[in-house]
PDB file of C-alpha atoms in Angstrom:
ATOM      1  CA  MET A  27      14.809  -0.997   8.751  1.00 51.00           C
ATOM      2  CA  LYS A  28      12.673  -3.205  10.680  1.00 59.00           C
ATOM      3  CA  LEU A  29       9.710  -2.962   8.970  1.00 69.00           C
ATOM      4  CA  LEU A  30      11.608  -4.510   6.089  1.00 65.00           C
ATOM      5  CA  ASN A  31      12.935  -6.919   8.042  1.00 58.00           C
ATOM      6  CA  GLY A  32       9.729  -8.050   9.080  1.00 59.00           C
ATOM      7  CA  ILE A  33       9.154  -8.811   5.797  1.00 60.00           C
ATOM      8  CA  ASN A  34      11.763 -10.872   4.870  1.00 48.00           C
ATOM      9  CA  SER A  35      12.292 -13.068   7.983  1.00 42.00           C
ATOM     10  CA  ASN A  36       8.446 -13.963   7.788  1.00 40.00           C
ATOM     11  CA  LYS A  37       9.204 -16.549   5.083  1.00 38.00           C
ATOM     12  CA  LYS A  38      11.553 -18.375   6.863  1.00 36.00           C
ATOM     13  CA  SER A  39       9.435 -18.423  10.208  1.00 37.00           C
ATOM     14  CA  CYS A  40       6.854 -19.589   7.828  1.00 39.00           C
ATOM     15  CA  GLN A  41       8.403 -22.487   6.953  1.00 37.00           C
ATOM     16  CA  GLN A  42      10.192 -23.841   9.810  1.00 36.00           C
ATOM     17  CA  GLY A  43       8.469 -27.528  10.541  1.00 36.00           C
ATOM     18  CA  ASN A  44       8.512 -29.144   6.853  1.00 36.00           C
ATOM     19  CA  GLY A  45       6.379 -26.090   5.660  1.00 41.00           C
ATOM     20  CA  ASP A  46       3.398 -26.361   8.206  1.00 41.00           C
ATOM     21  CA  LEU A  47       2.356 -23.034   9.849  1.00 43.00           C
ATOM     22  CA  ILE A  48       3.526 -22.313  13.407  1.00 44.00           C
ATOM     23  CA  SER A  49       0.354 -21.697  15.091  1.00 47.00           C
ATOM     24  CA  ASP A  50      -2.624 -23.786  14.543  1.00 49.00           C
ATOM     25  CA  GLU A  51      -4.957 -21.270  16.732  1.00 67.00           C
ATOM     26  CA  LYS A  52      -4.454 -18.197  14.342  1.00 84.00           C
ATOM     27  CA  LEU A  53      -5.398 -17.807  10.964  1.00 93.00           C
ATOM     28  CA  THR A  54      -2.966 -17.245   8.063  1.00 96.00           C
ATOM     29  CA  ALA A  55      -2.708 -15.008   4.972  1.00 97.00           C
ATOM     30  CA  LEU A  56      -0.690 -14.785   2.188  1.00 98.00           C
ATOM     31  CA  VAL A  57      -0.066 -10.930   0.695  1.00 98.00           C
ATOM     32  CA  VAL A  58       0.458 -10.642  -2.662  1.00 98.00           C
ATOM     33  CA  ASP A  59       2.161  -7.462  -3.675  1.00 95.00           C
ATOM     34  CA  SER A  60       4.939  -6.379  -5.447  1.00 93.00           C
ATOM     35  CA  ASP A  61       4.613  -2.677  -3.993  1.00 92.00           C
ATOM     36  CA  ILE A  62       6.696  -2.268  -0.861  1.00 94.00           C
ATOM     37  CA  ILE A  63       4.508   0.157   1.361  1.00 95.00           C
ATOM     38  CA  CYS A  64       1.705  -2.083   0.637  1.00 94.00           C
ATOM     39  CA  GLN A  65       3.181  -4.959   1.732  1.00 95.00           C
ATOM     40  CA  VAL A  66       4.182  -3.512   4.769  1.00 95.00           C
ATOM     41  CA  LEU A  67       0.467  -1.950   5.721  1.00 95.00           C
ATOM     42  CA  GLU A  68      -1.147  -5.288   4.477  1.00 95.00           C
ATOM     43  CA  LYS A  69       1.243  -7.262   6.866  1.00 95.00           C
ATOM     44  CA  ALA A  70       0.730  -4.895  10.052  1.00 94.00           C
ATOM     45  CA  ILE A  71      -3.214  -4.922   9.780  1.00 94.00           C
ATOM     46  CA  LEU A  72      -3.185  -8.640   9.262  1.00 94.00           C
ATOM     47  CA  GLU A  73      -1.199  -9.625  12.506  1.00 93.00           C
ATOM     48  CA  SER A  74      -2.978  -6.555  14.346  1.00 92.00           C
ATOM     49  CA  GLN A  75      -5.992  -8.512  14.066  1.00 91.00           C
ATOM     50  CA  GLY A  76      -4.150 -11.477  15.114  1.00 92.00           C
ATOM     51  CA  ILE A  77      -3.568 -12.857  11.478  1.00 94.00           C
ATOM     52  CA  GLN A  78       0.072 -15.004  10.587  1.00 96.00           C
ATOM     53  CA  ALA A  79       0.941 -13.271   7.245  1.00 96.00           C
ATOM     54  CA  GLN A  80       3.180 -14.313   5.124  1.00 97.00           C
ATOM     55  CA  VAL A  81       4.412 -11.671   1.790  1.00 98.00           C
ATOM     56  CA  VAL A  82       5.517 -12.557  -1.766  1.00 97.00           C
ATOM     57  CA  GLY A  83       6.021  -9.837  -4.408  1.00 96.00           C
ATOM     58  CA  SER A  84       4.964 -11.809  -7.184  1.00 97.00           C
ATOM     59  CA  GLY A  85       2.245 -13.928  -8.702  1.00 97.00           C
ATOM     60  CA  ARG A  86       4.616 -16.393  -9.671  1.00 97.00           C
ATOM     61  CA  ASP A  87       6.360 -16.718  -5.928  1.00 97.00           C
ATOM     62  CA  ALA A  88       2.655 -16.994  -4.485  1.00 97.00           C
ATOM     63  CA  ILE A  89       2.243 -20.071  -6.929  1.00 97.00           C
ATOM     64  CA  ASP A  90       5.444 -21.584  -6.367  1.00 97.00           C
ATOM     65  CA  LEU A  91       4.587 -21.360  -2.649  1.00 97.00           C
ATOM     66  CA  LEU A  92       1.016 -22.769  -2.492  1.00 97.00           C
ATOM     67  CA  ALA A  93       2.561 -25.918  -4.493  1.00 97.00           C
ATOM     68  CA  SER A  94       4.459 -26.326  -2.007  1.00 97.00           C
ATOM     69  CA  GLY A  95       2.147 -27.261   0.129  1.00 96.00           C
ATOM     70  CA  VAL A  96       1.692 -24.195   2.268  1.00 96.00           C
ATOM     71  CA  ASN A  97      -1.798 -23.605   3.147  1.00 95.00           C
ATOM     72  CA  PHE A  98      -3.561 -20.156   4.141  1.00 97.00           C
ATOM     73  CA  ASP A  99      -7.205 -19.181   5.210  1.00 96.00           C
ATOM     74  CA  LEU A 100      -6.998 -16.032   3.172  1.00 97.00           C
ATOM     75  CA  ILE A 101      -5.125 -14.687   0.247  1.00 98.00           C
ATOM     76  CA  ILE A 102      -4.724 -11.090  -0.300  1.00 97.00           C
ATOM     77  CA  ILE A 103      -4.060 -10.766  -4.258  1.00 97.00           C
ATOM     78  CA  ALA A 104      -3.156  -6.935  -6.024  1.00 94.00           C
ATOM     79  CA  MET A 105      -4.272  -6.388  -9.256  1.00 91.00           C
ATOM     80  CA  VAL A 106      -1.225  -5.287 -10.454  1.00 89.00           C
ATOM     81  CA  LEU A 107       1.727  -7.523 -10.109  1.00 92.00           C
ATOM     82  CA  PRO A 108       5.347  -8.299 -11.918  1.00 90.00           C
ATOM     83  CA  ILE A 109       4.901 -10.532 -15.284  1.00 88.00           C
ATOM     84  CA  MET A 110       1.797 -12.453 -14.426  1.00 94.00           C
ATOM     85  CA  ASN A 111      -0.802 -10.027 -12.920  1.00 93.00           C
ATOM     86  CA  GLY A 112      -3.230 -10.492 -10.476  1.00 95.00           C
ATOM     87  CA  VAL A 113      -6.371 -11.387 -12.817  1.00 95.00           C
ATOM     88  CA  GLU A 114      -4.159 -14.698 -14.078  1.00 97.00           C
ATOM     89  CA  THR A 115      -2.099 -15.462 -10.831  1.00 98.00           C
ATOM     90  CA  THR A 116      -5.911 -15.922  -9.220  1.00 98.00           C
ATOM     91  CA  ARG A 117      -7.144 -17.889 -12.419  1.00 97.00           C
ATOM     92  CA  GLN A 118      -3.843 -20.547 -11.806  1.00 97.00           C
ATOM     93  CA  ILE A 119      -4.342 -20.369  -8.143  1.00 98.00           C
ATOM     94  CA  ARG A 120      -8.267 -21.564  -8.606  1.00 98.00           C
ATOM     95  CA  ALA A 121      -6.958 -24.305 -11.024  1.00 97.00           C
ATOM     96  CA  MET A 122      -4.363 -25.456  -8.886  1.00 97.00           C
ATOM     97  CA  GLY A 123      -7.959 -26.411  -6.222  1.00 96.00           C
ATOM     98  CA  ILE A 124      -7.122 -23.729  -3.885  1.00 97.00           C
ATOM     99  CA  ARG A 125      -9.760 -22.892  -1.469  1.00 95.00           C
ATOM    100  CA  SER A 126      -8.539 -20.308   0.390  1.00 96.00           C
ATOM    101  CA  LYS A 127     -10.548 -16.755   0.524  1.00 96.00           C
ATOM    102  CA  MET A 128      -9.065 -15.034  -1.869  1.00 97.00           C
ATOM    103  CA  LEU A 129      -9.304 -10.776  -1.593  1.00 96.00           C
ATOM    104  CA  GLY A 130      -8.450  -8.587  -4.783  1.00 94.00           C
ATOM    105  CA  VAL A 131      -7.313  -5.338  -4.000  1.00 93.00           C
ATOM    106  CA  THR A 132      -6.444  -2.449  -6.613  1.00 89.00           C
ATOM    107  CA  ALA A 133      -5.385   1.412  -6.106  1.00 83.00           C
ATOM    108  CA  CYS A 134      -8.152   2.230  -8.929  1.00 76.00           C
ATOM    109  CA  SER A 135     -11.329   0.083  -9.408  1.00 68.00           C
ATOM    110  CA  TYR A 136     -13.090   0.634 -12.919  1.00 77.00           C
ATOM    111  CA  GLU A 137     -15.823  -2.018 -12.977  1.00 85.00           C
ATOM    112  CA  ARG A 138     -13.872  -3.892 -16.032  1.00 85.00           C
ATOM    113  CA  GLU A 139     -11.243  -4.653 -13.571  1.00 84.00           C
ATOM    114  CA  ARG A 140     -13.431  -5.493 -10.480  1.00 88.00           C
ATOM    115  CA  ARG A 141     -15.216  -7.909 -12.954  1.00 92.00           C
ATOM    116  CA  ALA A 142     -12.461  -9.386 -14.402  1.00 92.00           C
ATOM    117  CA  PHE A 143     -10.820 -10.267 -10.960  1.00 93.00           C
ATOM    118  CA  LEU A 144     -13.840 -11.448  -9.810  1.00 94.00           C
ATOM    119  CA  ASP A 145     -14.448 -13.519 -12.792  1.00 95.00           C
ATOM    120  CA  ALA A 146     -10.841 -15.193 -12.211  1.00 96.00           C
ATOM    121  CA  GLY A 147     -12.139 -16.592  -8.669  1.00 97.00           C
ATOM    122  CA  VAL A 148     -11.437 -13.377  -5.922  1.00 96.00           C
ATOM    123  CA  ASP A 149     -14.282 -13.763  -3.773  1.00 94.00           C
ATOM    124  CA  GLU A 150     -14.381 -10.192  -2.836  1.00 92.00           C
ATOM    125  CA  PHE A 151     -12.521  -7.020  -4.577  1.00 90.00           C
ATOM    126  CA  ILE A 152     -11.562  -3.793  -2.389  1.00 90.00           C
ATOM    127  CA  GLU A 153      -9.989  -0.676  -3.210  1.00 89.00           C
ATOM    128  CA  LYS A 154      -6.419   0.364  -2.140  1.00 88.00           C
ATOM    129  CA  PRO A 155      -6.010   0.875   0.740  1.00 90.00           C
ATOM    130  CA  LEU A 156      -6.355  -2.382   3.194  1.00 90.00           C
ATOM    131  CA  THR A 157      -8.199  -1.172   6.634  1.00 90.00           C
ATOM    132  CA  PRO A 158      -9.185  -3.285   9.251  1.00 90.00           C
ATOM    133  CA  GLN A 159     -12.930  -1.932   8.563  1.00 89.00           C
ATOM    134  CA  LYS A 160     -12.380  -3.518   5.184  1.00 88.00           C
ATOM    135  CA  LEU A 161     -11.143  -6.854   5.926  1.00 89.00           C
ATOM    136  CA  ALA A 162     -13.755  -7.168   8.657  1.00 87.00           C
ATOM    137  CA  SER A 163     -16.521  -8.968   6.583  1.00 85.00           C
ATOM    138  CA  VAL A 164     -13.913 -11.283   4.989  1.00 87.00           C
ATOM    139  CA  LEU A 165     -12.545 -12.233   8.761  1.00 88.00           C
ATOM    140  CA  ARG A 166     -15.794 -12.625   9.953  1.00 87.00           C
ATOM    141  CA  GLU A 167     -16.564 -15.365   7.232  1.00 86.00           C
ATOM    142  CA  ILE A 168     -13.390 -16.888   7.654  1.00 88.00           C
ATOM    143  CA  ARG A 169     -13.672 -17.406  11.370  1.00 85.00           C
ATOM    144  CA  ASN A 170     -17.223 -18.769  11.110  1.00 85.00           C
ATOM    145  CA  ALA A 171     -16.536 -21.014   8.123  1.00 77.00           C
TER     146      ALA A 171
ATOM    147  CA  MET B 202      -4.270  15.439  29.463  1.00 58.00           C
ATOM    148  CA  GLU B 203      -2.374  18.420  29.955  1.00 65.00           C
ATOM    149  CA  ARG B 204      -0.025  19.057  27.362  1.00 74.00           C
ATOM    150  CA  ASN B 205       3.413  20.861  27.210  1.00 89.00           C
ATOM    151  CA  PRO B 206       3.814  23.680  24.382  1.00 90.00           C
ATOM    152  CA  LEU B 207       6.006  21.443  22.144  1.00 91.00           C
ATOM    153  CA  GLN B 208       3.002  18.849  22.171  1.00 92.00           C
ATOM    154  CA  ARG B 209       0.351  21.111  21.381  1.00 93.00           C
ATOM    155  CA  GLN B 210       2.812  22.421  18.124  1.00 94.00           C
ATOM    156  CA  VAL B 211       2.900  19.184  17.227  1.00 95.00           C
ATOM    157  CA  ALA B 212      -1.242  18.526  17.604  1.00 95.00           C
ATOM    158  CA  TYR B 213      -1.610  21.651  15.758  1.00 96.00           C
ATOM    159  CA  MET B 214       0.563  20.673  12.939  1.00 96.00           C
ATOM    160  CA  ARG B 215      -0.623  17.687  12.477  1.00 96.00           C
ATOM    161  CA  ARG B 216      -4.265  18.935  12.437  1.00 97.00           C
ATOM    162  CA  SER B 217      -3.233  21.624   9.669  1.00 97.00           C
ATOM    163  CA  LEU B 218      -1.871  18.547   7.621  1.00 98.00           C
ATOM    164  CA  PHE B 219      -5.216  17.300   7.489  1.00 98.00           C
ATOM    165  CA  ASP B 220      -7.301  20.096   7.280  1.00 98.00           C
ATOM    166  CA  GLN B 221      -5.493  21.372   4.843  1.00 97.00           C
ATOM    167  CA  GLY B 222      -5.721  18.358   2.575  1.00 97.00           C
ATOM    168  CA  TYR B 223      -2.670  16.778   2.279  1.00 98.00           C
ATOM    169  CA  LEU B 224      -3.588  13.665   4.537  1.00 98.00           C
ATOM    170  CA  ASP B 225      -6.683  11.762   4.988  1.00 96.00           C
ATOM    171  CA  GLU B 226      -7.811   9.315   7.360  1.00 95.00           C
ATOM    172  CA  GLN B 227      -5.302   6.491   5.971  1.00 95.00           C
ATOM    173  CA  PHE B 228      -3.000   8.246   8.480  1.00 97.00           C
ATOM    174  CA  VAL B 229      -5.120   7.846  11.129  1.00 96.00           C
ATOM    175  CA  GLN B 230      -5.050   4.110  10.343  1.00 94.00           C
ATOM    176  CA  LEU B 231      -1.258   3.818  10.119  1.00 95.00           C
ATOM    177  CA  GLU B 232      -1.092   5.688  13.509  1.00 95.00           C
ATOM    178  CA  ASP B 233      -3.629   3.005  15.208  1.00 94.00           C
ATOM    179  CA  LEU B 234      -1.247   0.590  13.914  1.00 94.00           C
ATOM    180  CA  GLN B 235       1.788   2.001  15.662  1.00 93.00           C
ATOM    181  CA  ASP B 236       2.379   0.791  19.290  1.00 90.00           C
ATOM    182  CA  ASP B 237       5.297  -0.358  22.029  1.00 89.00           C
ATOM    183  CA  ALA B 238       6.266  -3.233  19.311  1.00 87.00           C
ATOM    184  CA  ASN B 239       6.388  -0.722  16.479  1.00 88.00           C
ATOM    185  CA  PRO B 240       7.142   2.645  18.074  1.00 91.00           C
ATOM    186  CA  ASN B 241       8.168   4.457  14.646  1.00 93.00           C
ATOM    187  CA  PHE B 242       5.930   2.383  12.660  1.00 95.00           C
ATOM    188  CA  VAL B 243       4.528   5.447  11.230  1.00 96.00           C
ATOM    189  CA  GLU B 244       7.375   7.672  10.374  1.00 96.00           C
ATOM    190  CA  GLU B 245       9.148   4.354   8.883  1.00 96.00           C
ATOM    191  CA  ILE B 246       6.743   3.307   6.305  1.00 97.00           C
ATOM    192  CA  VAL B 247       6.479   7.033   5.469  1.00 97.00           C
ATOM    193  CA  THR B 248      10.108   6.922   5.115  1.00 96.00           C
ATOM    194  CA  LEU B 249       9.932   4.032   3.276  1.00 96.00           C
ATOM    195  CA  PHE B 250       7.252   5.355   0.941  1.00 96.00           C
ATOM    196  CA  TYR B 251       9.607   8.453   0.244  1.00 96.00           C
ATOM    197  CA  THR B 252      12.534   5.763  -0.797  1.00 95.00           C
ATOM    198  CA  ASP B 253      10.529   3.607  -3.217  1.00 93.00           C
ATOM    199  CA  SER B 254       8.163   6.661  -4.820  1.00 94.00           C
ATOM    200  CA  ALA B 255      11.940   8.273  -5.504  1.00 95.00           C
ATOM    201  CA  ARG B 256      12.477   4.538  -7.781  1.00 93.00           C
ATOM    202  CA  LEU B 257       8.885   5.465  -9.371  1.00 93.00           C
ATOM    203  CA  ILE B 258       9.218   8.594  -9.960  1.00 96.00           C
ATOM    204  CA  HIS B 259      13.056   8.072 -11.858  1.00 96.00           C
ATOM    205  CA  ASN B 260      11.074   5.488 -13.797  1.00 95.00           C
ATOM    206  CA  ILE B 261       8.232   7.542 -15.066  1.00 96.00           C
ATOM    207  CA  GLU B 262      10.701  10.302 -16.073  1.00 96.00           C
ATOM    208  CA  GLN B 263      12.596   7.796 -18.188  1.00 96.00           C
ATOM    209  CA  ALA B 264       9.328   6.724 -19.936  1.00 95.00           C
ATOM    210  CA  LEU B 265       8.165  10.196 -20.239  1.00 95.00           C
ATOM    211  CA  GLU B 266      10.841  10.615 -22.354  1.00 94.00           C
ATOM    212  CA  SER B 267      10.250   7.860 -24.668  1.00 92.00           C
ATOM    213  CA  ARG B 268       8.714   8.840 -27.870  1.00 90.00           C
ATOM    214  CA  PRO B 269       6.739   7.594 -28.581  1.00 93.00           C
ATOM    215  CA  LEU B 270       5.056   7.442 -25.087  1.00 94.00           C
ATOM    216  CA  ASP B 271       4.110   4.243 -23.578  1.00 95.00           C
ATOM    217  CA  PHE B 272       0.526   5.032 -21.622  1.00 95.00           C
ATOM    218  CA  ILE B 273       0.307   1.714 -20.495  1.00 91.00           C
ATOM    219  CA  ARG B 274       3.603   1.552 -19.090  1.00 92.00           C
ATOM    220  CA  LEU B 275       3.201   5.148 -17.466  1.00 94.00           C
ATOM    221  CA  ASP B 276      -0.614   3.934 -16.290  1.00 92.00           C
ATOM    222  CA  ASP B 277       1.165   0.828 -14.673  1.00 89.00           C
ATOM    223  CA  TYR B 278       3.653   3.161 -12.878  1.00 92.00           C
ATOM    224  CA  MET B 279       1.078   5.795 -11.681  1.00 92.00           C
ATOM    225  CA  HIS B 280      -1.332   2.815 -10.627  1.00 90.00           C
ATOM    226  CA  GLN B 281       1.470   1.729  -8.373  1.00 90.00           C
ATOM    227  CA  PHE B 282       2.372   4.974  -7.272  1.00 94.00           C
ATOM    228  CA  LYS B 283      -1.041   5.684  -6.055  1.00 93.00           C
ATOM    229  CA  GLY B 284      -1.556   2.986  -4.323  1.00 91.00           C
ATOM    230  CA  SER B 285       1.366   3.306  -2.177  1.00 93.00           C
ATOM    231  CA  SER B 286       0.216   6.778  -1.851  1.00 95.00           C
ATOM    232  CA  SER B 287      -3.088   6.137  -1.071  1.00 94.00           C
ATOM    233  CA  SER B 288      -1.748   3.257   2.023  1.00 94.00           C
ATOM    234  CA  ILE B 289      -0.262   5.993   3.444  1.00 96.00           C
ATOM    235  CA  GLY B 290      -2.835   8.878   3.251  1.00 97.00           C
ATOM    236  CA  ALA B 291      -1.280  11.160   1.366  1.00 97.00           C
ATOM    237  CA  LYS B 292      -4.508  12.605  -0.147  1.00 97.00           C
ATOM    238  CA  LYS B 293      -3.073  15.535  -2.724  1.00 97.00           C
ATOM    239  CA  VAL B 294      -0.610  12.950  -4.029  1.00 97.00           C
ATOM    240  CA  LYS B 295      -2.923  10.493  -4.736  1.00 95.00           C
ATOM    241  CA  ASN B 296      -5.771  12.829  -6.510  1.00 95.00           C
ATOM    242  CA  GLU B 297      -2.789  14.201  -8.631  1.00 96.00           C
ATOM    243  CA  CYS B 298      -1.879  10.266  -9.721  1.00 95.00           C
ATOM    244  CA  THR B 299      -5.578  10.061 -10.170  1.00 94.00           C
ATOM    245  CA  GLN B 300      -5.491  12.767 -12.860  1.00 95.00           C
ATOM    246  CA  PHE B 301      -2.373  11.800 -14.385  1.00 96.00           C
ATOM    247  CA  ARG B 302      -3.984   8.161 -15.075  1.00 92.00           C
ATOM    248  CA  GLU B 303      -6.586   9.887 -17.029  1.00 94.00           C
ATOM    249  CA  HIS B 304      -4.172  11.917 -18.943  1.00 95.00           C
ATOM    250  CA  CYS B 305      -3.166   8.253 -19.732  1.00 94.00           C
ATOM    251  CA  SER B 306      -6.383   6.975 -20.644  1.00 92.00           C
ATOM    252  CA  ALA B 307      -6.865  10.081 -23.016  1.00 95.00           C
ATOM    253  CA  ARG B 308      -3.690   9.232 -24.371  1.00 95.00           C
ATOM    254  CA  SER B 309      -2.414  13.054 -23.673  1.00 95.00           C
ATOM    255  CA  ALA B 310       1.329  13.285 -24.002  1.00 95.00           C
ATOM    256  CA  GLU B 311       0.755  16.920 -22.680  1.00 95.00           C
ATOM    257  CA  GLY B 312      -1.216  16.379 -20.055  1.00 96.00           C
ATOM    258  CA  CYS B 313       0.816  13.485 -18.452  1.00 96.00           C
ATOM    259  CA  VAL B 314       3.966  16.090 -18.632  1.00 96.00           C
ATOM    260  CA  ARG B 315       1.984  18.506 -16.681  1.00 96.00           C
ATOM    261  CA  THR B 316       0.352  16.620 -14.270  1.00 97.00           C
ATOM    262  CA  PHE B 317       3.599  14.479 -13.281  1.00 97.00           C
ATOM    263  CA  GLN B 318       4.861  17.712 -12.401  1.00 97.00           C
ATOM    264  CA  GLN B 319       1.575  18.377 -10.079  1.00 97.00           C
ATOM    265  CA  VAL B 320       2.532  14.789  -8.476  1.00 97.00           C
ATOM    266  CA  LYS B 321       6.403  15.928  -7.909  1.00 97.00           C
ATOM    267  CA  GLN B 322       5.386  18.872  -6.526  1.00 98.00           C
ATOM    268  CA  GLU B 323       2.789  17.468  -4.107  1.00 98.00           C
ATOM    269  CA  HIS B 324       4.970  14.574  -3.468  1.00 98.00           C
ATOM    270  CA  THR B 325       8.056  17.105  -1.813  1.00 98.00           C
ATOM    271  CA  ILE B 326       5.390  19.521  -0.169  1.00 98.00           C
ATOM    272  CA  LEU B 327       4.459  16.730   1.510  1.00 98.00           C
ATOM    273  CA  ARG B 328       7.636  15.253   2.261  1.00 97.00           C
ATOM    274  CA  ARG B 329       8.879  18.474   3.792  1.00 98.00           C
ATOM    275  CA  LYS B 330       6.039  19.035   5.881  1.00 98.00           C
ATOM    276  CA  LEU B 331       6.013  15.041   7.481  1.00 97.00           C
ATOM    277  CA  GLU B 332       9.979  15.863   7.781  1.00 97.00           C
ATOM    278  CA  THR B 333       9.160  18.720   9.975  1.00 96.00           C
ATOM    279  CA  TYR B 334       6.042  16.989  11.772  1.00 96.00           C
ATOM    280  CA  PHE B 335       8.507  13.724  12.620  1.00 96.00           C
ATOM    281  CA  GLN B 336      11.415  15.816  14.015  1.00 95.00           C
ATOM    282  CA  LEU B 337       9.458  18.023  15.992  1.00 94.00           C
ATOM    283  CA  ALA B 338       7.299  14.926  17.529  1.00 93.00           C
ATOM    284  CA  ARG B 339      10.556  13.002  18.463  1.00 92.00           C
ATOM    285  CA  GLN B 340      11.392  16.536  20.496  1.00 91.00           C
ATOM    286  CA  ALA B 341       8.110  16.471  22.201  1.00 90.00           C
ATOM    287  CA  GLY B 342       8.373  12.909  22.891  1.00 83.00           C
ATOM    288  CA  LEU B 343      11.994  13.625  23.954  1.00 61.00           C
ATOM    289  CA  ALA B 344      10.579  16.404  26.222  1.00 51.00           C
ATOM    290  CA  ASN B 345       8.381  14.210  27.795  1.00 47.00           C
TER     291      ASN B 345
END
């Protein structure tokens, strides 16, 4: 299916040029979500906003990718992830010294979840689904930085 | 723009899906993402949802058969189901997922079993309605 092929091919294209991103002009984003629907939707929304997006399905994959030296302007990370959840993944990403803007997302925003995510190091927290409107203020901050 | 009868029927069906509460504004977001580069985006993502959610439903069914019930695992599955349902604007499905999670929090096995039947029912009803809608929309597109 075209949508899934778009997700799978992205990994190859972003790693061309020794891990450097293809375009210096576009903002870049990493989507960390194990849910295929959310992966497809979030990537599509980001690309509709002119952002080059890559998708991984687990916290471990995200950490491995970031550890390889690939940088992103924005990291969108789900709360529920296999093996290592979003909160712990965020903690480890911040411990690596990654200063990218991080947006935590979850299907159900209980206050305790929100607090845990923010304490771990996300800059903002939203309830799924992601929309261009919810992204707007985050993107403004990144572009103005 | 002047619409032919088929297009009017498609528009009416679409309106009904919103008016009857099956879909919410998130579905409009999907439509906004559809363009010449992705002309079938909405139908493709809905199809993907139904393929993926079949797997989740199977996992939940299995988990509901185990004793004692693992409410944490059930809640995790339904959390994911809720996330993907909300992503395509499946309003009634999403609401039933919320109810299910409340029963998980309350550790109510009976509540989980009963609500899960509601989740599956709404999931099936919406699938049938969307299949009809997309089929009609394709016919209207071809007729254009």
